[in-house]
Short mmCIF file of C-alpha atoms in Angstrom, two decimals:
data_model
loop_
_atom_site.label_atom_id
_atom_site.label_comp_id
_atom_site.label_asym_id
_atom_site.label_seq_id
_atom_site.Cartn_x
_atom_site.Cartn_y
_atom_site.Cartn_z
CA MET T 1 33.73 31.99 -18.87
CA ALA T 2 32.06 29.88 -21.58
CA LEU T 3 33.28 26.68 -22.96
CA ILE T 4 32.18 25.91 -26.18
CA SER T 5 32.58 22.56 -28.19
CA ASP T 6 30.23 20.53 -30.70
CA SER T 7 30.81 17.19 -29.44
CA TYR T 8 31.00 15.80 -25.81
CA GLU T 9 34.24 13.72 -26.21
CA SER T 10 36.22 17.36 -27.25
CA LEU T 11 34.11 19.08 -24.78
CA SER T 12 35.56 16.93 -21.83
CA SER T 13 39.21 16.89 -23.13
CA LEU T 14 38.98 20.93 -23.13
CA LEU T 15 38.13 20.74 -19.52
CA LYS T 16 40.58 18.72 -18.59
CA SER T 17 43.04 20.66 -20.18
CA LEU T 18 41.81 23.75 -18.64
CA ASP T 19 41.28 22.38 -15.49
CA SER T 20 45.29 20.70 -15.91
CA SER T 21 46.67 24.54 -17.08
CA CYS T 22 44.66 26.32 -13.92
CA HIS T 23 46.43 23.19 -11.33
CA HIS T 24 49.64 24.80 -12.38
CA MET T 25 48.64 28.23 -11.62
CA GLY T 26 47.00 27.30 -8.32
CA LEU T 27 43.60 27.96 -9.43
CA THR T 28 40.67 25.20 -9.30
CA ILE T 29 37.39 25.33 -10.97
CA ASN T 30 34.01 26.64 -9.20
CA TYR T 31 31.75 23.95 -8.48
CA LYS T 32 28.88 26.56 -9.93
CA THR T 33 30.25 25.16 -13.30
CA LYS T 34 27.28 23.74 -15.88
CA LEU T 35 27.08 21.54 -18.65
CA LEU T 36 24.09 22.22 -21.19
CA ALA T 37 23.77 20.58 -24.24
CA VAL T 38 21.97 22.90 -26.74
CA LEU T 39 19.67 20.92 -29.26
CA PRO T 40 21.06 17.49 -29.37
CA GLY T 41 19.48 15.19 -31.75
CA ALA T 42 16.91 13.06 -31.41
CA ASP T 43 18.80 9.71 -31.35
CA ALA T 44 21.90 11.17 -29.23
CA HIS T 45 21.87 9.96 -25.52
CA SER T 46 21.84 12.28 -22.73
CA PRO T 47 25.27 13.31 -21.45
CA SER T 48 26.84 12.03 -18.06
CA PRO T 49 28.37 14.61 -15.71
CA ILE T 50 32.05 15.41 -16.38
CA SER T 51 34.44 14.73 -13.11
CA LEU T 52 37.93 16.04 -13.07
CA HIS T 53 38.71 14.92 -9.98
CA PRO T 54 37.61 11.63 -7.54
CA ASP T 55 37.86 13.98 -4.81
CA CYS T 56 35.65 16.68 -6.27
CA ASP T 57 32.00 16.76 -7.31
CA SER T 58 31.40 16.25 -11.06
CA ILE T 59 29.83 18.83 -13.65
CA GLU T 60 26.36 18.61 -13.42
CA VAL T 61 24.09 18.38 -16.66
CA VAL T 62 21.41 21.30 -16.80
CA PRO T 63 18.28 21.90 -19.04
CA SER T 64 18.95 25.65 -18.57
CA PHE T 65 21.22 28.06 -17.27
CA GLN T 66 21.96 32.02 -16.17
CA TYR T 67 24.31 33.16 -17.75
CA LEU T 68 25.56 37.20 -17.80
CA GLY T 69 21.65 37.62 -16.65
CA SER T 70 20.19 35.76 -19.44
CA TYR T 71 18.33 31.92 -19.58
CA LEU T 72 20.33 29.61 -21.75
CA SER T 73 18.14 26.11 -22.43
CA ASN T 74 18.32 23.34 -24.22
CA ASN T 75 16.03 23.59 -26.53
CA CYS T 76 16.95 27.08 -27.51
CA SER T 77 13.28 28.31 -26.05
CA MET T 78 13.03 31.84 -24.74
CA ASP T 79 9.62 31.55 -22.60
CA VAL T 80 11.64 30.98 -19.37
CA GLU T 81 14.22 34.45 -20.92
CA ILE T 82 10.55 36.23 -21.50
CA SER T 83 9.25 35.09 -18.09
CA THR T 84 12.17 36.44 -16.41
CA ARG T 85 12.33 39.69 -18.01
CA ILE T 86 8.77 40.38 -17.47
CA THR T 87 9.10 39.54 -13.70
CA LYS T 88 12.36 41.97 -13.44
CA ALA T 89 10.51 44.95 -15.39
CA SER T 90 7.36 44.42 -13.17
CA GLN T 91 9.24 44.85 -9.89
CA LEU T 92 10.47 47.64 -11.04
CA HIS T 93 7.62 49.32 -12.30
CA GLY T 94 5.58 48.59 -8.69
CA SER T 95 8.69 49.98 -6.75
CA LEU T 96 8.48 53.49 -8.68
CA ASN T 97 4.61 53.51 -8.24
CA ARG T 98 4.23 55.17 -5.02
CA ILE T 99 7.00 57.58 -5.67
CA LEU T 100 6.59 58.55 -9.36
CA TRP T 101 3.83 57.17 -11.41
CA HIS T 102 0.91 58.28 -8.66
CA GLN T 103 2.53 61.99 -8.39
CA ARG T 104 0.81 64.30 -9.93
CA LYS T 105 2.64 67.29 -9.82
CA ILE T 106 5.40 65.29 -12.17
CA LYS T 107 4.77 65.52 -15.85
CA SER T 108 3.39 62.72 -17.72
CA SER T 109 5.96 63.15 -20.52
CA THR T 110 8.93 62.78 -17.34
CA LYS T 111 7.38 59.71 -16.64
CA LEU T 112 7.60 58.79 -20.08
CA ASN T 113 11.25 59.15 -20.26
CA ILE T 114 11.96 57.26 -17.02
CA PHE T 115 10.10 54.37 -18.05
CA VAL T 116 11.79 54.09 -21.53
CA SER T 117 15.45 54.60 -19.83
CA VAL T 118 14.49 52.09 -16.76
CA VAL T 119 11.62 50.00 -17.23
CA LEU T 120 11.91 49.43 -21.12
CA SER T 121 16.00 48.84 -20.93
CA THR T 122 15.10 46.40 -18.66
CA LEU T 123 12.11 44.67 -20.16
CA LEU T 124 14.37 44.53 -23.56
CA TYR T 125 17.64 43.63 -22.12
CA GLY T 126 19.30 40.99 -24.71
CA LEU T 127 16.34 40.23 -26.52
CA GLU T 128 18.13 41.48 -29.78
CA THR T 129 20.13 38.30 -30.00
CA ALA T 130 17.21 36.29 -29.56
CA VAL T 131 14.83 34.70 -31.72
CA LEU T 132 11.15 35.57 -30.28
CA LEU T 133 7.68 33.63 -31.54
CA GLU T 134 4.78 35.91 -31.90
CA PRO T 135 3.16 35.05 -28.17
CA GLN T 136 6.35 35.74 -26.72
CA ILE T 137 6.40 39.43 -28.21
CA HIS T 138 2.36 39.79 -27.42
CA ARG T 139 3.75 38.68 -23.54
CA LEU T 140 6.30 41.84 -23.60
CA GLN T 141 3.62 44.11 -25.77
CA SER T 142 0.77 43.42 -23.45
CA PHE T 143 3.00 44.28 -20.26
CA VAL T 144 4.06 47.55 -21.92
CA LYS T 145 0.07 48.44 -22.71
CA ARG T 146 -0.69 47.83 -18.90
CA SER T 147 2.06 49.73 -17.77
CA LEU T 148 1.57 52.96 -19.86
CA ARG T 149 -2.16 52.85 -18.73
CA SER T 150 -1.04 52.97 -15.14
CA ILE T 151 1.66 56.00 -16.17
CA LEU T 152 -1.15 57.59 -18.19
CA GLY T 153 -4.11 56.87 -16.02
CA VAL T 154 -6.15 55.73 -18.55
CA SER T 155 -8.53 53.03 -17.59
CA LEU T 156 -9.91 50.10 -19.66
CA TRP T 157 -13.24 51.97 -19.06
CA ASP T 158 -12.21 54.73 -21.28
CA GLY T 159 -12.38 53.18 -24.37
CA LYS T 160 -8.89 54.23 -25.82
CA ARG T 161 -7.27 51.68 -28.34
CA ASP T 162 -3.70 50.12 -27.82
CA THR T 163 -2.52 52.10 -30.83
CA SER T 164 -4.10 55.62 -29.23
CA ILE T 165 -1.97 54.84 -26.17
CA ARG T 166 1.46 54.20 -27.49
CA LYS T 167 0.56 57.40 -30.10
CA ILE T 168 0.25 59.75 -26.58
CA ALA T 169 3.22 58.05 -25.37
CA HIS T 170 5.42 58.80 -28.55
CA LEU T 171 6.26 54.65 -28.74
CA GLN T 172 6.41 52.35 -31.35
CA ARG T 173 5.52 48.39 -31.08
CA ILE T 174 7.95 46.22 -29.25
CA SER T 175 8.07 44.27 -32.54
CA THR T 176 9.74 47.07 -34.59
CA MET T 177 11.58 48.04 -31.34
CA LEU T 178 13.25 44.37 -31.65
CA THR T 179 13.68 44.93 -35.59
CA GLN T 180 15.36 48.30 -34.77
CA ARG T 181 18.01 46.78 -32.01
CA ARG T 182 19.03 43.79 -34.23
CA LEU T 183 19.67 45.89 -37.24
CA ARG T 184 21.44 48.13 -35.11
CA LEU T 185 23.67 45.18 -33.59
CA LEU T 186 23.97 43.56 -37.54
CA GLY T 187 25.36 46.80 -38.44
CA HIS T 188 28.03 47.07 -34.95
CA ILE T 189 29.15 43.26 -36.48
CA LEU T 190 29.33 44.03 -40.01
CA ARG T 191 31.91 46.89 -38.86
CA MET T 192 33.98 44.48 -36.71
CA ASP T 193 37.15 42.86 -37.67
CA GLU T 194 37.25 39.84 -39.82
CA CYS T 195 39.03 37.87 -37.36
CA ARG T 196 36.23 38.52 -34.50
CA LEU T 197 34.28 35.43 -33.65
CA PRO T 198 30.87 37.37 -34.45
CA ARG T 199 32.05 38.83 -37.82
CA LYS T 200 32.40 34.83 -38.70
CA VAL T 201 29.14 33.41 -37.10
CA LEU T 202 27.23 36.44 -39.56
CA VAL T 203 29.30 34.97 -42.51
CA CYS T 204 29.51 31.58 -41.94
CA ALA T 205 28.10 28.75 -44.37
CA SER T 206 25.08 26.83 -42.79
CA PRO T 207 25.99 23.74 -41.76
CA GLN T 208 25.13 20.24 -44.42
CA GLY T 209 23.30 17.39 -42.91
CA ARG T 210 19.78 16.60 -42.75
CA ARG T 211 16.97 18.07 -42.08
CA SER T 212 14.18 17.39 -39.03
CA VAL T 213 10.59 16.86 -40.08
CA GLY T 214 8.38 19.67 -39.89
CA GLY T 215 9.39 23.16 -40.11
CA GLN T 216 12.67 24.37 -39.35
CA ARG T 217 13.34 26.46 -36.49
CA MET T 218 13.95 29.95 -37.25
CA ARG T 219 17.55 31.28 -37.05
CA TRP T 220 18.97 34.80 -36.16
CA ASN T 221 20.59 35.30 -39.63
CA ASP T 222 16.95 34.66 -41.02
CA LEU T 223 15.07 37.00 -38.91
CA VAL T 224 17.36 39.82 -39.59
CA LEU T 225 17.28 38.85 -43.41
CA ARG T 226 13.03 39.36 -43.16
CA ASP T 227 13.91 42.67 -41.16
CA LEU T 228 15.85 43.70 -44.11
CA ARG T 229 13.05 43.08 -46.41
CA ASN T 230 10.70 44.29 -44.62
CA CYS T 231 12.80 47.34 -44.26
CA ASN T 232 13.61 47.59 -47.74
CA LEU T 233 17.14 47.63 -47.14
CA ASP T 234 18.26 43.92 -48.34
CA GLY T 235 20.12 45.15 -51.38
CA VAL T 236 22.26 47.90 -50.04
CA TRP T 237 22.57 47.15 -46.16
CA ARG T 238 26.15 46.10 -46.78
CA ILE T 239 26.95 49.78 -48.21
CA LEU T 240 24.80 51.81 -45.64
CA ALA T 241 26.22 50.07 -42.40
CA GLU T 242 29.80 51.00 -43.06
CA ASP T 243 28.59 54.33 -42.12
CA ARG T 244 27.41 54.33 -38.69
CA ASN T 245 25.58 57.77 -38.47
CA GLU T 246 23.87 56.86 -41.95
CA TRP T 247 23.05 53.57 -40.79
CA ARG T 248 21.22 54.67 -37.37
CA ASN T 249 19.45 57.65 -39.50
CA ARG T 250 18.25 54.78 -42.08
CA ILE T 251 17.10 52.66 -39.86
CA TRP T 252 14.95 55.12 -37.80
CA ALA T 253 13.18 56.24 -40.87
CA ALA T 254 12.46 52.46 -42.01
CA THR T 255 11.15 51.54 -38.69
CA GLN T 256 9.38 54.52 -38.43
CA GLU T 257 7.70 53.60 -41.96
CA VAL T 258 6.98 50.18 -40.89
CA ASN T 259 5.65 50.65 -37.30
CA PHE T 260 3.12 53.33 -39.11
CA LYS T 261 1.77 50.40 -41.60
CA LYS T 262 1.49 48.12 -38.50
CA GLU T 263 -0.71 50.81 -36.51
CA GLU T 264 -2.52 51.40 -39.54
CA GLN T 265 -3.29 47.84 -39.92
CA GLU T 266 -4.31 47.20 -36.04
CA LYS T 267 -6.65 50.33 -36.50
CA TYR T 268 -8.27 48.82 -39.92
CA ARG T 269 -8.66 45.21 -38.20
CA LYS T 270 -10.27 46.69 -35.02
CA ASP T 271 -12.81 49.04 -37.10
CA GLU T 272 -13.80 46.15 -39.19
CA ARG T 273 -14.32 43.82 -36.33
CA LYS T 274 -16.36 46.52 -34.27
CA ARG T 275 -18.37 47.36 -38.32
CA ARG T 276 -19.56 43.51 -37.96
CA CYS T 277 -20.42 43.52 -34.40
CA GLU T 278 -22.79 46.50 -34.78
CA ALA T 279 -23.98 44.85 -37.86
CA ARG T 280 -24.94 41.66 -36.10
CA GLN T 281 -26.20 43.50 -33.25
CA MET T 282 -28.47 45.57 -35.70
CA THR T 283 -29.72 42.46 -37.70
CA SER T 284 -30.53 40.57 -33.94
CA GLU T 285 -32.52 43.56 -32.78
CA PHE T 286 -34.49 43.66 -36.32
CA ALA T 287 -34.82 39.73 -36.33
CA LEU T 288 -35.86 40.16 -32.51
CA HIS T 289 -38.04 42.83 -32.39
CA CYS T 290 -42.08 42.23 -31.82
CA SER T 291 -43.78 42.14 -35.01
CA PHE T 292 -47.41 43.30 -33.94
CA ASP T 293 -48.80 46.89 -34.53
CA GLY T 294 -47.75 49.29 -31.60
CA CYS T 295 -45.22 47.11 -29.47
CA ARG T 296 -41.87 48.20 -29.53
CA PHE T 297 -40.58 44.87 -27.25
CA THR T 298 -37.13 43.81 -28.21
CA ALA T 299 -36.20 39.96 -26.99
CA VAL T 300 -32.85 38.99 -26.22
CA ASN T 301 -32.91 35.56 -27.62
CA HIS T 302 -35.89 33.88 -29.67
CA ALA T 303 -37.38 32.11 -26.54
CA GLY T 304 -38.08 35.37 -24.97
CA LEU T 305 -39.77 36.86 -27.97
CA VAL T 306 -41.95 33.71 -28.08
CA ASN T 307 -42.98 34.02 -24.48
CA HIS T 308 -43.41 37.55 -25.23
CA GLN T 309 -46.21 37.03 -27.82
CA ARG T 310 -47.82 34.58 -26.06
CA GLN T 311 -48.31 36.34 -22.64
CA LYS T 312 -49.01 39.57 -24.32
CA HIS T 313 -50.99 39.04 -27.59
CA GLY T 314 -52.31 35.71 -26.87
CA GLN T 315 -50.44 33.99 -30.00
CA SER T 316 -50.82 30.54 -30.85
CA LEU T 317 -48.38 27.77 -29.41
CA THR T 318 -48.11 26.11 -32.32
CA GLY T 319 -46.79 26.72 -35.53
CA ARG T 320 -46.18 24.90 -39.19
CA CYS T 321 -42.87 24.56 -40.42
CA GLN T 322 -42.57 25.95 -43.98
CA TYR T 323 -40.33 23.27 -45.27
CA CYS T 324 -41.88 20.44 -44.25
CA HIS T 325 -45.21 21.51 -43.43
CA GLN T 326 -45.15 19.75 -40.20
CA THR T 327 -46.61 21.41 -36.80
CA PHE T 328 -44.51 22.18 -33.89
CA HIS T 329 -44.62 23.91 -30.59
CA GLN T 330 -43.57 27.59 -30.97
CA GLN T 331 -40.49 27.30 -29.12
CA GLY T 332 -38.87 24.56 -31.36
CA LEU T 333 -39.98 25.70 -34.39
CA HIS T 334 -37.46 28.29 -34.78
CA THR T 335 -34.63 25.60 -34.40
CA HIS T 336 -36.35 22.97 -36.51
CA GLU T 337 -36.63 25.55 -39.28
CA ARG T 338 -32.96 26.81 -39.03
CA PHE T 339 -31.92 22.83 -39.68
CA CYS T 340 -35.16 21.67 -41.98
CA CYS T 341 -34.11 24.19 -44.58
CA GLN T 342 -30.65 22.39 -45.04
CA ARG T 343 -31.87 19.14 -44.88
CA THR T 344 -34.66 19.65 -47.98
CA SER T 345 -35.01 21.32 -51.35
CA THR T 346 -38.65 22.36 -50.81
CA PRO T 347 -38.79 26.04 -51.57
CA PRO T 348 -40.42 27.97 -48.50
CA ILE T 349 -44.41 28.60 -48.64
#
């Protein structure tokens, strides 16, 4: 049983009323009962333990509590829950290594189906009701990436990207999976009767009061509205959600399109990063190539090029700056010119 109240005094009164009713039926409140204050104000005092009977232990105030397999914290952080989900999924994945993942006689499609139905469902259990941050989603995606590489036998040395691995496994991104689950849950809540508590919470007005300094925490309703905008369903979702099959089909088609766009964006970013890296490498190789005729030496850095020219070609150890015309050692001339060109406006010789 979970008792919810908006103040410490009303919660204490509610607990005492429950204890009195249970006492008449011969029941007692279990010693495992805990008290959790969610998002207390900056000026709020820490709640004290509630004592129901003098001869019984008081109800302890805790910063986090496990309820129905999920961890609830007083600051609404999901770090503990994400770590727990990854730990449980990792243990389950490791228990199937010898009997399933490493068996070559079993098809990869069979392994992936078991991974989705067993490991992935354990990893994403209950997360459609949570508001996750980008680092937390990245942790979930990293675990799925490592698991898929282990199942498919793809090493990091093979040079395959994460987008290619997901395409082979026919899996969406974790962010897309969570979006699809949230929208399906939204449809279930909308089809409930108006007297149900989840429906009341969905359509209720936001509480009035002073906003805290800085950025505001994103609520579940805000996250769902963002998902609806990304899927182009923000104008017709109330009508479509009335029909369950039509709503699921529209969600599937919209999330597939969103997932395709994100995959293409990731491919473009990685291609651009690879192109810039190759351009820098070609520029560096050209700049560190020995300028003497017939010499094909290429140095790793500028100091190696200077030493090569001094030892192999007998080049002078001193040189003159092309900006300030001062004489420097050859190894320090390159560093001096790099800063001297920023200090002076004199054109080089």
